[in-house]
Coordinates of C-alpha atoms in Angstrom, one line a residue:
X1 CA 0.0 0.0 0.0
X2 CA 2.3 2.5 0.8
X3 CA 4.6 2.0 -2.3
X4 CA 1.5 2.0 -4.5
X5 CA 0.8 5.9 -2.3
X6 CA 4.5 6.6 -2.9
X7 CA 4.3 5.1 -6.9
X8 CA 1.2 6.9 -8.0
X9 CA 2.5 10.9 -6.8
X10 CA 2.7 11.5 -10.3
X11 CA -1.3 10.9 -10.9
X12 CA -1.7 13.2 -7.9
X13 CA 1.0 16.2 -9.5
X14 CA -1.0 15.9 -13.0
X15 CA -4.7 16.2 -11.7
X16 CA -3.5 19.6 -9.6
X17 CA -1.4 20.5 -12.5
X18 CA -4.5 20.4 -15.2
X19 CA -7.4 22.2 -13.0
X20 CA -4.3 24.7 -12.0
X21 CA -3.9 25.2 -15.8
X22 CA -7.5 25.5 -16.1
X23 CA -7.5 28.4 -13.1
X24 CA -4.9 30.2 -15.1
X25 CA -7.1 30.5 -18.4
X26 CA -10.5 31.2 -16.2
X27 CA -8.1 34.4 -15.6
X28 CA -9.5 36.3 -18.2
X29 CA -13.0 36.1 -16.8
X30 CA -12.2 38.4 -14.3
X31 CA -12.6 35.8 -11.3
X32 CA -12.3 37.6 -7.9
X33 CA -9.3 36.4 -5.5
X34 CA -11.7 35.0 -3.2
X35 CA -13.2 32.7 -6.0
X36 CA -9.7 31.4 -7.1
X37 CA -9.1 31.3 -3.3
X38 CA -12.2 28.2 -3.2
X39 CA -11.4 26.8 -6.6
X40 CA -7.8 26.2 -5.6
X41 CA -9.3 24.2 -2.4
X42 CA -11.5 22.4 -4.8
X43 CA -8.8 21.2 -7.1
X44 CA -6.6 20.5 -4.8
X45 CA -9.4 18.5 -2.9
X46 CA -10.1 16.4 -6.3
X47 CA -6.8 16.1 -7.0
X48 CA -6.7 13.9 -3.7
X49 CA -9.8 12.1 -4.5
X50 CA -7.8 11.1 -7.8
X51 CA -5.2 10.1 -6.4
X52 CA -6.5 8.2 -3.9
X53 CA -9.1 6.2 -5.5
X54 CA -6.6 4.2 -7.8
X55 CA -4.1 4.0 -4.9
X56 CA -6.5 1.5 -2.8
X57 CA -7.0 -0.7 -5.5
X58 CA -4.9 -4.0 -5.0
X59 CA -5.5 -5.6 -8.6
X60 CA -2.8 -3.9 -10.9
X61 CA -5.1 -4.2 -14.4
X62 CA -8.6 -3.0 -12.3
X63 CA -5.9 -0.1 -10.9
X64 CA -4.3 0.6 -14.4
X65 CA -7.8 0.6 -15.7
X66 CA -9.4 3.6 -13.2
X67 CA -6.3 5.7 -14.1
X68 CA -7.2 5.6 -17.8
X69 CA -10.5 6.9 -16.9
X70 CA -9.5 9.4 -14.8
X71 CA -6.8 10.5 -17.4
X72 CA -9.5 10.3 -20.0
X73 CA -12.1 12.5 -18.4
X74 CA -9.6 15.1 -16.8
X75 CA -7.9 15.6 -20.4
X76 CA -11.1 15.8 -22.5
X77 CA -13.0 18.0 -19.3
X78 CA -9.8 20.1 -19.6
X79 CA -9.8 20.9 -23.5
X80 CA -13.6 21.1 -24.0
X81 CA -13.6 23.9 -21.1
X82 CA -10.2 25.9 -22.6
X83 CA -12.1 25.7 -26.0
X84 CA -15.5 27.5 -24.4
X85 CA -13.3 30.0 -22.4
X86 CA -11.2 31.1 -25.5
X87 CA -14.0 31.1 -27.9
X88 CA -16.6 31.6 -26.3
X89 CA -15.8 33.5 -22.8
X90 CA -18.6 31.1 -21.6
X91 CA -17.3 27.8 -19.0
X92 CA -18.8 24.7 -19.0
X93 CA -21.7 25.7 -16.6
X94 CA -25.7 24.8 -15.7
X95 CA -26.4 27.5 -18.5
X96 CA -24.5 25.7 -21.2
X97 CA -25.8 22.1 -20.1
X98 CA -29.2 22.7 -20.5
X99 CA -29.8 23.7 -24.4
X100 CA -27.5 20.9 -24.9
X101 CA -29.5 18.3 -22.8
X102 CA -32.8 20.4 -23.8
X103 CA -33.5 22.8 -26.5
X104 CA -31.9 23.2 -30.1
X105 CA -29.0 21.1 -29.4
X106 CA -27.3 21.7 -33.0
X107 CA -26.8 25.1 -32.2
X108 CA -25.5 24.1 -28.3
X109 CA -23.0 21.6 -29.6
X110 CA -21.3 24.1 -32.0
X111 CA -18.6 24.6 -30.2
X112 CA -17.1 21.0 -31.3
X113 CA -17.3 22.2 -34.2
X114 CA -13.5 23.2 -34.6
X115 CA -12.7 24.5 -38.2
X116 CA -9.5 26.4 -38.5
X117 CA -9.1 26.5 -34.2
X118 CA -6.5 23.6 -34.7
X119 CA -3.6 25.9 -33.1
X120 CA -6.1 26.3 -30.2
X121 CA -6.8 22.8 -29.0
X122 CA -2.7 22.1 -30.1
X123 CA -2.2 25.1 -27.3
X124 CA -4.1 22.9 -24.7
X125 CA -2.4 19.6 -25.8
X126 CA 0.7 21.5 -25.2
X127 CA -0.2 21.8 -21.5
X128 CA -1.6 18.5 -20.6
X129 CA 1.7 17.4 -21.8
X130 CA 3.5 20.0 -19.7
X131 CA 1.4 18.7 -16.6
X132 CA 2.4 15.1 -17.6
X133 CA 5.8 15.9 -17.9
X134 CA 6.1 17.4 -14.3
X135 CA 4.0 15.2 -12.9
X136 CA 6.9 12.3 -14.0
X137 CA 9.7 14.2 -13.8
X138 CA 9.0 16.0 -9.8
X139 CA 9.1 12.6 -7.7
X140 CA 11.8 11.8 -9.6
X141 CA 13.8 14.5 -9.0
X142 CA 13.2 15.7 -5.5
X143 CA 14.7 11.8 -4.6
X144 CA 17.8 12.2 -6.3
X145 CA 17.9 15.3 -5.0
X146 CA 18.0 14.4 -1.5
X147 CA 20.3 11.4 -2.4
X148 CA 21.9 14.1 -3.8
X149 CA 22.1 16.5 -0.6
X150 CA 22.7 13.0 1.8
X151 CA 25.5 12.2 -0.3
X152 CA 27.1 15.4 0.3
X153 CA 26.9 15.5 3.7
X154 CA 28.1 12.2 4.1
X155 CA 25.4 10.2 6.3
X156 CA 21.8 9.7 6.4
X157 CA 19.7 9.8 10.0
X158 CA 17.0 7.0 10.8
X159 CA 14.8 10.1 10.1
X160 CA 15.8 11.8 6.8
X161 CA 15.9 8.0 5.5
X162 CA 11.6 7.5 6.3
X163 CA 11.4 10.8 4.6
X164 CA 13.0 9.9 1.7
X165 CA 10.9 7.0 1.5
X166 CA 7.9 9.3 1.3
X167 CA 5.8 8.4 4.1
X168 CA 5.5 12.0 6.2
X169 CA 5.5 14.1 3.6
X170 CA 3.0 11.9 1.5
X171 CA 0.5 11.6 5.1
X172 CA 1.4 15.4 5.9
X173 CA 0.0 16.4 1.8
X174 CA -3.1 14.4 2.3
X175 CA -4.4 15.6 6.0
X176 CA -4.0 19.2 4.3
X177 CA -6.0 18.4 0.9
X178 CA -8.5 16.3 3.2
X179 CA -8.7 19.7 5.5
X180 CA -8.8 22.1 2.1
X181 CA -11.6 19.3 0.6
X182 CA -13.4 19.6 3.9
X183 CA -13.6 23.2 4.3
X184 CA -14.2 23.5 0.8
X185 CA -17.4 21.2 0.4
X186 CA -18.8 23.1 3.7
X187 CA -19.2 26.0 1.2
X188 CA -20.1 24.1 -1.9
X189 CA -23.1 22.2 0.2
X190 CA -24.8 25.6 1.4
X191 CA -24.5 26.8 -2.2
X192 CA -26.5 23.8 -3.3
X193 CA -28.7 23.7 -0.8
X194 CA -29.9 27.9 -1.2
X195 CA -30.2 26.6 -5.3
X196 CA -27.4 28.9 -6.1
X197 CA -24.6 27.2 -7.1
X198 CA -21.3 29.5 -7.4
X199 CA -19.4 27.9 -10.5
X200 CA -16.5 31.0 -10.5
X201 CA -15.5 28.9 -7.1
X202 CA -15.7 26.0 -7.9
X203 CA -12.3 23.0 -9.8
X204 CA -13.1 21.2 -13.0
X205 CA -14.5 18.0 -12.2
X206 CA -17.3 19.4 -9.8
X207 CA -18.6 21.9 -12.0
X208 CA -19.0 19.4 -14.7
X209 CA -20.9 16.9 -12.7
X210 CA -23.0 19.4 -10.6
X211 CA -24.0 21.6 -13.4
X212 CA -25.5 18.9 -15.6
X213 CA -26.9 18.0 -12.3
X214 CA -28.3 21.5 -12.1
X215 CA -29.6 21.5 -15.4
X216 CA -31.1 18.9 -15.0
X217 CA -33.3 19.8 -11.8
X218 CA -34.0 23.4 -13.6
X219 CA -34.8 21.7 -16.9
X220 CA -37.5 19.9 -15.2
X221 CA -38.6 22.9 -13.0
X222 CA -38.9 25.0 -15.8
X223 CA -40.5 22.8 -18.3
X224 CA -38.4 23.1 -20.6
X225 CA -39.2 20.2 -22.6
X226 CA -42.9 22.3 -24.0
X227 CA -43.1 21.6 -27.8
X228 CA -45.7 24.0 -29.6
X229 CA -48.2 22.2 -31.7
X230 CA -47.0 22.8 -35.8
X231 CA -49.9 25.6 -37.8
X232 CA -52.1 23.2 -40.0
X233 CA -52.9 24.7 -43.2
X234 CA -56.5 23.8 -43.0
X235 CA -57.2 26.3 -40.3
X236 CA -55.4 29.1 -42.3
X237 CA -58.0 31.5 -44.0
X238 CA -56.3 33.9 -46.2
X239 CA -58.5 37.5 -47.5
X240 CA -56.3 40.0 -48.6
X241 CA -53.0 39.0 -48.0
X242 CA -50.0 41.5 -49.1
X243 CA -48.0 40.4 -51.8
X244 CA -45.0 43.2 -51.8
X245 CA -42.2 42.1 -49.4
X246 CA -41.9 43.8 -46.2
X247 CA -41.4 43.6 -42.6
X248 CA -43.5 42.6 -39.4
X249 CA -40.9 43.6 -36.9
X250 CA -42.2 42.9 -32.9
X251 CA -39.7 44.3 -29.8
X252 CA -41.1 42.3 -26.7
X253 CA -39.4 44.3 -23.7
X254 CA -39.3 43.1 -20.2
X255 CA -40.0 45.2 -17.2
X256 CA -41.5 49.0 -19.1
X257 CA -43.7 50.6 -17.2
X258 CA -45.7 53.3 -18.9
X259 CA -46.5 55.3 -15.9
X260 CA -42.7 56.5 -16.0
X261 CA -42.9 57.6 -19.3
X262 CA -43.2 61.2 -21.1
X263 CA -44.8 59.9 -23.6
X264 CA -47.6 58.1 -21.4
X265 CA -47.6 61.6 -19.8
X266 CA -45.2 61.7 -17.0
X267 CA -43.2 65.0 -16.1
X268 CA -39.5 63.8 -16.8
X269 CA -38.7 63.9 -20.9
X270 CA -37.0 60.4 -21.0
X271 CA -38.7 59.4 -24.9
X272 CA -37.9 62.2 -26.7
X273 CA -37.5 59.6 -29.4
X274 CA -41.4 58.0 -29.3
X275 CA -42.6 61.8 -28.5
X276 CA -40.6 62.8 -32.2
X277 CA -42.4 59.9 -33.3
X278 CA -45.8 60.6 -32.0
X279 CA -46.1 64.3 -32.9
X280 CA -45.2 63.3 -37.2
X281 CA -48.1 60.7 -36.6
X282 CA -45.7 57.8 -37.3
X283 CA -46.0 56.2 -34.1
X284 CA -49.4 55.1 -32.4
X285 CA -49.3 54.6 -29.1
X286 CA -52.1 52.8 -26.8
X287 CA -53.1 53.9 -23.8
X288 CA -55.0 51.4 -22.5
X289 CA -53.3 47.8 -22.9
X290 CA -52.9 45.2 -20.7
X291 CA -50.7 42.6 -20.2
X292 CA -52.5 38.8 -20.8
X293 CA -51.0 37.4 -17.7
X294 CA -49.1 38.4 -14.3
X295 CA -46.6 36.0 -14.7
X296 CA -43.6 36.3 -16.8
X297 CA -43.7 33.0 -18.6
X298 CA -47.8 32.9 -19.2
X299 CA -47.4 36.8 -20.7
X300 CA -45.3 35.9 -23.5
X301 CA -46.5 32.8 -24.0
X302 CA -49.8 34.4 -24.7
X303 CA -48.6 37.2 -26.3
X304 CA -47.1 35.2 -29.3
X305 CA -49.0 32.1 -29.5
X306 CA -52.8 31.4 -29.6
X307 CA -53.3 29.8 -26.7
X308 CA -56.5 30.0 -25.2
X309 CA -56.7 31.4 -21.6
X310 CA -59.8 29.7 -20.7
X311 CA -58.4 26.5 -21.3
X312 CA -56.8 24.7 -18.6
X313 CA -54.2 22.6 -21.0
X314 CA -50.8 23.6 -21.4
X315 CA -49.6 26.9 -23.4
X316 CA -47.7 24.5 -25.7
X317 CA -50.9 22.4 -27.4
X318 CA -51.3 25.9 -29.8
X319 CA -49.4 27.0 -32.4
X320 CA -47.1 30.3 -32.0
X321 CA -47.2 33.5 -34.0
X322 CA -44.1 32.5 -35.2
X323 CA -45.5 29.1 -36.6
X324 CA -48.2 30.9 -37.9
X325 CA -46.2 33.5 -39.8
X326 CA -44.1 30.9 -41.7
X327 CA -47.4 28.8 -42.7
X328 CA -48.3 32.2 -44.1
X329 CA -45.2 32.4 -45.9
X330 CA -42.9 34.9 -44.1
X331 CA -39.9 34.2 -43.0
X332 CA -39.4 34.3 -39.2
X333 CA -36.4 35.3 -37.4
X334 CA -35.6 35.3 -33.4
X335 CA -33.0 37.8 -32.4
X336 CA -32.6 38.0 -28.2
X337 CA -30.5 39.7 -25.4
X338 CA -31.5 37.7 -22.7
X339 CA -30.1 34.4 -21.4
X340 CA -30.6 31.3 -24.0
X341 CA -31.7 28.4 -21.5
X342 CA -33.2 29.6 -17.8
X343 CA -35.9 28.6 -15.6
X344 CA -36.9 32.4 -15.6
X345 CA -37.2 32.2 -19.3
X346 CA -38.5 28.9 -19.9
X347 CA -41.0 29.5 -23.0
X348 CA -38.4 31.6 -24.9
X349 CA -36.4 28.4 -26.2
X350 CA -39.2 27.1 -27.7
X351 CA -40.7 30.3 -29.0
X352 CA -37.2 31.0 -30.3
X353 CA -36.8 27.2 -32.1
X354 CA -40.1 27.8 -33.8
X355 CA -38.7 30.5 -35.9
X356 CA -37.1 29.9 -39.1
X357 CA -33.7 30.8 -37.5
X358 CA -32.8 33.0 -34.4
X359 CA -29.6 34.5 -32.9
X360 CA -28.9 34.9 -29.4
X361 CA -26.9 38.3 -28.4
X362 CA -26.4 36.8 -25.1
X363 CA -25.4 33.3 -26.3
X364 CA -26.7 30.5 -23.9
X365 CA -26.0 32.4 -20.8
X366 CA -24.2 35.9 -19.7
X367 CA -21.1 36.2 -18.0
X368 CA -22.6 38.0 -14.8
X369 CA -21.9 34.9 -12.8
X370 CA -18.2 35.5 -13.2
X371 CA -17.3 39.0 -14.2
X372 CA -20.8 40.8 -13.5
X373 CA -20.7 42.0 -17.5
X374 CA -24.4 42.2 -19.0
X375 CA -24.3 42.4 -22.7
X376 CA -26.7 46.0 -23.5
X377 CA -29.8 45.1 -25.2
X378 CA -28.1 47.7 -28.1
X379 CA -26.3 44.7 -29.4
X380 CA -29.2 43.5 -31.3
X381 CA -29.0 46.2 -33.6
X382 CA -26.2 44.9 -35.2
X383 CA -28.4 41.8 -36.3
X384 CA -31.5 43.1 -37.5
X385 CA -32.7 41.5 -40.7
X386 CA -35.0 42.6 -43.4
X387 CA -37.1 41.3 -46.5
X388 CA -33.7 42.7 -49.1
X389 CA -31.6 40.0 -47.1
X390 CA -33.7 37.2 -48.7
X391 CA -36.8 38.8 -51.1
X392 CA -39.2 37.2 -48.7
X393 CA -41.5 38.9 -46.1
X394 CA -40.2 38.9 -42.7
X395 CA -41.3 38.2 -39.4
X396 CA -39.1 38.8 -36.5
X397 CA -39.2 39.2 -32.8
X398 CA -36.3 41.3 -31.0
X399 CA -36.5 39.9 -27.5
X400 CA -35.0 42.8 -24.8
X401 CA -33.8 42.4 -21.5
X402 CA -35.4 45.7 -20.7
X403 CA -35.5 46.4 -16.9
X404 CA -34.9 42.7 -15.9
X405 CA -32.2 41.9 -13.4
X406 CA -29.9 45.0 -12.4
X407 CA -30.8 47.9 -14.3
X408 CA -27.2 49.4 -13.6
X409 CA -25.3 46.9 -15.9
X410 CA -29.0 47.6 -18.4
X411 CA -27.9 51.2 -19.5
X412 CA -24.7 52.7 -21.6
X413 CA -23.3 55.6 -19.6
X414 CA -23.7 57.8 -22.5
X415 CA -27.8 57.8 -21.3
X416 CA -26.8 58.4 -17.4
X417 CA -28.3 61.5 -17.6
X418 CA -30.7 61.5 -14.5
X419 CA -29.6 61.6 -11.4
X420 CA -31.2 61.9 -7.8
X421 CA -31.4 65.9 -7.9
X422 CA -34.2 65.4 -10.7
X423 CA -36.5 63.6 -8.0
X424 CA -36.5 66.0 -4.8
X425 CA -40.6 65.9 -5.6
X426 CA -41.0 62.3 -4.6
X427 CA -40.1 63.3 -0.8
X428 CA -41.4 60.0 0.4
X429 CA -38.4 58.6 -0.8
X430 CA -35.3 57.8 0.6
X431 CA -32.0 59.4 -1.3
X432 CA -30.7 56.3 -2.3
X433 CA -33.8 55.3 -3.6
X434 CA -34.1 58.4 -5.8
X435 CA -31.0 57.3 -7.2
X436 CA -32.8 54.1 -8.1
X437 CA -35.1 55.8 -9.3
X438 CA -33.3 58.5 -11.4
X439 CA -31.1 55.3 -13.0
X440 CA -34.7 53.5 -13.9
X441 CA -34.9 56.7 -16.6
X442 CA -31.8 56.0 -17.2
X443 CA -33.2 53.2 -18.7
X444 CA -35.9 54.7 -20.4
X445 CA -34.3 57.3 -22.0
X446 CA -31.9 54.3 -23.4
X447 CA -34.9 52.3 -24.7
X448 CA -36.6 54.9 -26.4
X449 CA -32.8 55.4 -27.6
X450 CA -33.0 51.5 -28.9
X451 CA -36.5 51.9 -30.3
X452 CA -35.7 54.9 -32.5
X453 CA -32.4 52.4 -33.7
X454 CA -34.4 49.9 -34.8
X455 CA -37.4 52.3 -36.6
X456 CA -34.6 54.1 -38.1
X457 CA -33.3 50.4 -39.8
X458 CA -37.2 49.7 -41.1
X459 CA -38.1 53.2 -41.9
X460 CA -37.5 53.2 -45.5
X461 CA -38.9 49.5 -46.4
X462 CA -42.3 48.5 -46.5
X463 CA -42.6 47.5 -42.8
X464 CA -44.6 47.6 -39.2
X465 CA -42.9 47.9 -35.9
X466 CA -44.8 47.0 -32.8
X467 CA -43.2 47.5 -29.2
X468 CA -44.6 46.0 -26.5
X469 CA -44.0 45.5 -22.7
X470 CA -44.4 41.8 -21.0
X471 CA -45.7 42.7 -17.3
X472 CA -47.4 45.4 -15.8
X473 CA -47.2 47.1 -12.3
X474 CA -49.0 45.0 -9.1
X475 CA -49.4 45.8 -5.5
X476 CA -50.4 48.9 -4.2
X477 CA -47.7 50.7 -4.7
X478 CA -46.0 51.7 -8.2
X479 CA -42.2 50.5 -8.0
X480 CA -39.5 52.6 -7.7
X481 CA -41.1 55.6 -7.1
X482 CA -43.9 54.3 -4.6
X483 CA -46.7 56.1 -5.7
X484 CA -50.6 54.5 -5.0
X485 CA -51.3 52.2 -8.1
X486 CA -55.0 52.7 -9.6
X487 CA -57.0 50.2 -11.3
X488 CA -56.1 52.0 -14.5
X489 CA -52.6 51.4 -14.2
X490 CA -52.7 48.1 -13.0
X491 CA -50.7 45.6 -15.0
X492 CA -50.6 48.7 -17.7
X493 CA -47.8 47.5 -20.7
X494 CA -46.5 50.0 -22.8
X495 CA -47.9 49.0 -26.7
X496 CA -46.8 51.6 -30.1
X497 CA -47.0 50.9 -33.7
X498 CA -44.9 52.7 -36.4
X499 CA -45.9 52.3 -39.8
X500 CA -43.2 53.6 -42.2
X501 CA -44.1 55.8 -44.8
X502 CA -43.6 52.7 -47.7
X503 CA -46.3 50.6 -45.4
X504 CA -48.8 53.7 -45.5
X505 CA -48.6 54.0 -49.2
X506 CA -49.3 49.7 -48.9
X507 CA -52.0 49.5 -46.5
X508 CA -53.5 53.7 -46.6
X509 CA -56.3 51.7 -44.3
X510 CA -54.1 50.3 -41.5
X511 CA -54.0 54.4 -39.8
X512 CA -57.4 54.5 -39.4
X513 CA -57.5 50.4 -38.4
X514 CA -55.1 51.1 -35.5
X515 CA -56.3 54.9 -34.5
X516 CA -59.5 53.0 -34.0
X517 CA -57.7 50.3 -31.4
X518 CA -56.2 53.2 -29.2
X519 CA -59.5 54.0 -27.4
X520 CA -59.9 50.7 -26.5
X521 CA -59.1 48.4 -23.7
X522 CA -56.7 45.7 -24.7
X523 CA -55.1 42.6 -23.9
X524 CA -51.9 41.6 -25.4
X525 CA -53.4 37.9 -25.5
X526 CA -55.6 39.1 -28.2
X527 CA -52.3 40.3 -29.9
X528 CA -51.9 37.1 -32.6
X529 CA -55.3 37.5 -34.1
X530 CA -55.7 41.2 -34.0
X531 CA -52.0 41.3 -36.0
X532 CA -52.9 38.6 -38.4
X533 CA -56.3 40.2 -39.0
X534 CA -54.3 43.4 -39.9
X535 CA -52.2 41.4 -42.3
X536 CA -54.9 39.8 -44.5
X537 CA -55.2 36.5 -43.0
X538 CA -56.7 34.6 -39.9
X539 CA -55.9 31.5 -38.0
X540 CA -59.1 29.3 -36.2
X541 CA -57.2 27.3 -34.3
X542 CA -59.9 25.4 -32.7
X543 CA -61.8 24.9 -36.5
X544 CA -61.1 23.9 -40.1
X545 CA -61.6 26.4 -43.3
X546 CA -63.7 24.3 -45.6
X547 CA -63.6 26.6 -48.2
X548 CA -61.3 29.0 -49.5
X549 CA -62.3 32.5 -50.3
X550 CA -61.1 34.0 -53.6

């Protein structure tokens, strides 16, 4: 036993040496000193668990076999994650597990996909076999260099000789990394237990296993598995359908509330965009619309698919608006700032997978869990698409992140132009809180910033832009600046149309349609039908069109 302990040091040396590698290159991702702190206790903790396992295993070939393994999984764990961290800025985590275990896996697994990255994984090759090499060469060095030393000074005490043999120093090595392992999965076990699972803090191995343990668990909480029922022709009823290319362009922002806004008549001018807008009469704004549920998830949902409200089944046995739109003939495109795969966002996968293609800003998760960088919802514009990009009508939904999560990493400083001297009104508020407050226009004034972006890119094609909020205030009290909440404003979503001046000359008849649809109360559930109507065709999804109309 104790030459097999002595025999297998090397094993030990290489484990440390690749998840120490693997620290180095999670360098770039800005982890914290306290972090690399716990994931040095955690490698150095596995790296005993390694070592160890193969060490108490009398049959030589049963031995020789569970260091392949290990050797295996530690080499391939190491160059997958160096490929995601160099590529991608993204580590193996829960976030990247679950669209591969879940939702459009083709797109997930792309990063295997390693044309003209050769030098990249040679790179990583280069330092497993620097690890391997140490790992060899260190035992065998440090003994002939105490022969060495012993030589030299001519004798060699009872003591110094069980010390070369290993046995101190190899028991002395192990009660530290069982101490470091110990202390270390105190911290990892209340992690898991409060569901949050710190991955910046955690070695190689164990953030492999627990986050496809994680996704897992979250896949299932989140019900991520929802497949939409496919459109069926039959139940598509087309009148006067628009034959000129154009684009049906719908911005679904998270977290809006109207009763800040100028242009929904508060005091502070932060949409001097949409007030530009307004006042030419290209923009129609509704007063009076309502979001179709309270939850996140059921809002959207409802929003773009037909799912019926009344109907106790699951959103998912109705076609989307997206599924729709193709049957129709346009071509649908997803574009989205917000986290691919989360149980927070747990209808957008599928939403998203229904389109014809879609392109995630924010990739399958962001990198606020190790650096605290939120990518700004402005990088969608760089990835807005149009009819001239393929001659075909186009649907699209830009998906913002709007004011969900921290709304200081939501806004450019170039828009930080409120501050807490603009809101000495709202006395029943705390300072701090007006600086909360004055950042949440921030936001608004960025927003409107983003809208005018994207009407500016469709303004001279054929095309409709609808912007729409996903929940509305609830409580009694409005948040952020704590004023009393009236029924009128209750669960209030912003809703605008533009029509560019191409789509007028198109459809002279849709200003009139939609100035008749401000007065009114509305729902964004009733959102499909009323757009399709407006587009020159209808979808019954609970009957069959017989006949065509001519």
């Amino acid at each position: 036993m104790d030459r097999r302990l002595y025999q297998l040091i090397w094993l030990l040396i290489f484990l440390f040496l690749v998840q120490f590698f693997n620290l180095l290159e999670l360098q770039a991702m800005g982890v914290d000193s306290q972090g690399q702190m716990r994931m040095l206790r955690a490698l150095l903790a596995w790296s005993l668990v390694g070592y160890l396992v193969p060490a108490f295993i009398p049959n030589r070939i049963i031995r020789n076999i569970v260091i392949g393994i290990e050797l295996v999984y530690i080499c391939v764990s190491f160059l997958t994650d160096f490929y995601l961290i160099n590529i991608y800025r993204l580590p193996f985590s829960g976030a990247m597990a679950q669209p591969i275990l879940a939702t459009n896996p083709s797109e997930a697994i792309g990063f295997f996909r390693s044309g003209g990255n050769a030098m990249l994984f040679g790179r990583g090759l280069l330092l497993l076999l620097v690890a391997f090499v140490i790992a060899r060469l260190l035992p065998w060095s440090v003994r002939k260099g105490f022969s060495l030393l012993l030589i030299l000074m001519g004798k060699m005490p009872t003591s110094v000789r069980g010390f070369h043999r290993g046995r101190w120093g190899l028991i002395v090595l192990v009660l530290l990394m069982i101490f470091l392992g110990v202390w270390h999965a105190k911290y990892i076990y209340a992690a898991y237990r409060s569901n949050w699972i710190r991955y910046n803090a955690m070695s190689l191995p164990e953030r492999l296993w627990l986050s496809n343990r994680m996704a897992q668990k979250e896949i299932s909480l989140s019900n991520i598995y929802y497949h939409p029922q496919a459109p069926h022709e039959n139940h598509l009823h087309r009148e006067r359908t628009i034959d000129t290319p154009h684009n049906v362009i719908v911005v679904y922002d998270r977290l809006i509330y109207p009763h800040l806004m100028h242009c929904y008549g508060h005091y502070i001018k932060n949409t001097p965009t949409i007030d530009s807008l307004i006042a030419s009469q290209e923009l129609f704004i509704l007063d009076k619309a309502y979001t179709a549920d309270n939850t996140p998830h059921f809002a959207m949902a409802q929003a773009l698919s037909y799912y019926d409200p009344g109907d106790e089944s699951s959103w998912d046995v109705y076609p989307t608006l997206p599924g729709v739109m193709r049957l129709a003939g346009y071509r649908t495109f997803w574009l989205d700032n917000t986290p691919k795969a989360t149980p927070w966002l747990d209808v957008v996968p599928q939403l998203a997978a229904d389109c014809d293609s879609s392109y995630h800003v924010n990739l399958r998760a962001s990198e606020e869990c190790w650096n605290g960088n939120s990518p700004l919802d402005e990088a969608v514009l760089e990835h807005l698409t149009d009819y001239r990009q393929g001659s075909q009508s186009v649907f699209s939904v830009i998906h913002l992140q709007g004011g969900e999560g921290s709304i200081w990493s939501r806004v450019n400083r170039d828009f930080w132009t409120f501050d807490r001297r603009h809101f000495t009104v709202f006395d029943n508020i705390q300072p701090d809180d007006r600086d909360v407050l004055a950042q949440y226009h921030n936001l608004l004034l960025y927003h409107d910033h983003i809208l005018g972006k994207i009407i500016d890119f469709y303004s001279s094609t054929p095309s409709i832009v609808i912007y729409m909020g996903n929940l509305g205030v609830q409580g009694d009290t409005h948040p952020y600046d704590g004023t009393p909440i009236d029924e009128a404003d209750r669960s209030r979503v912003p809703f605008m149309i533009y029509l560019s001046p191409e789509m007028k000359r198109l459809r002279p008849d849709w200003s009139e349609q939609i100035q008749a649809l401000i007065g009114k109360t509305y729902s964004t559930a009733d959102f499909p039908e009323w757009l399709t109507r407006l587009l020159g065709f209808e979808y019954f999804k609970n009957k069959s069109i017989v006949v065509q109309e001519e």
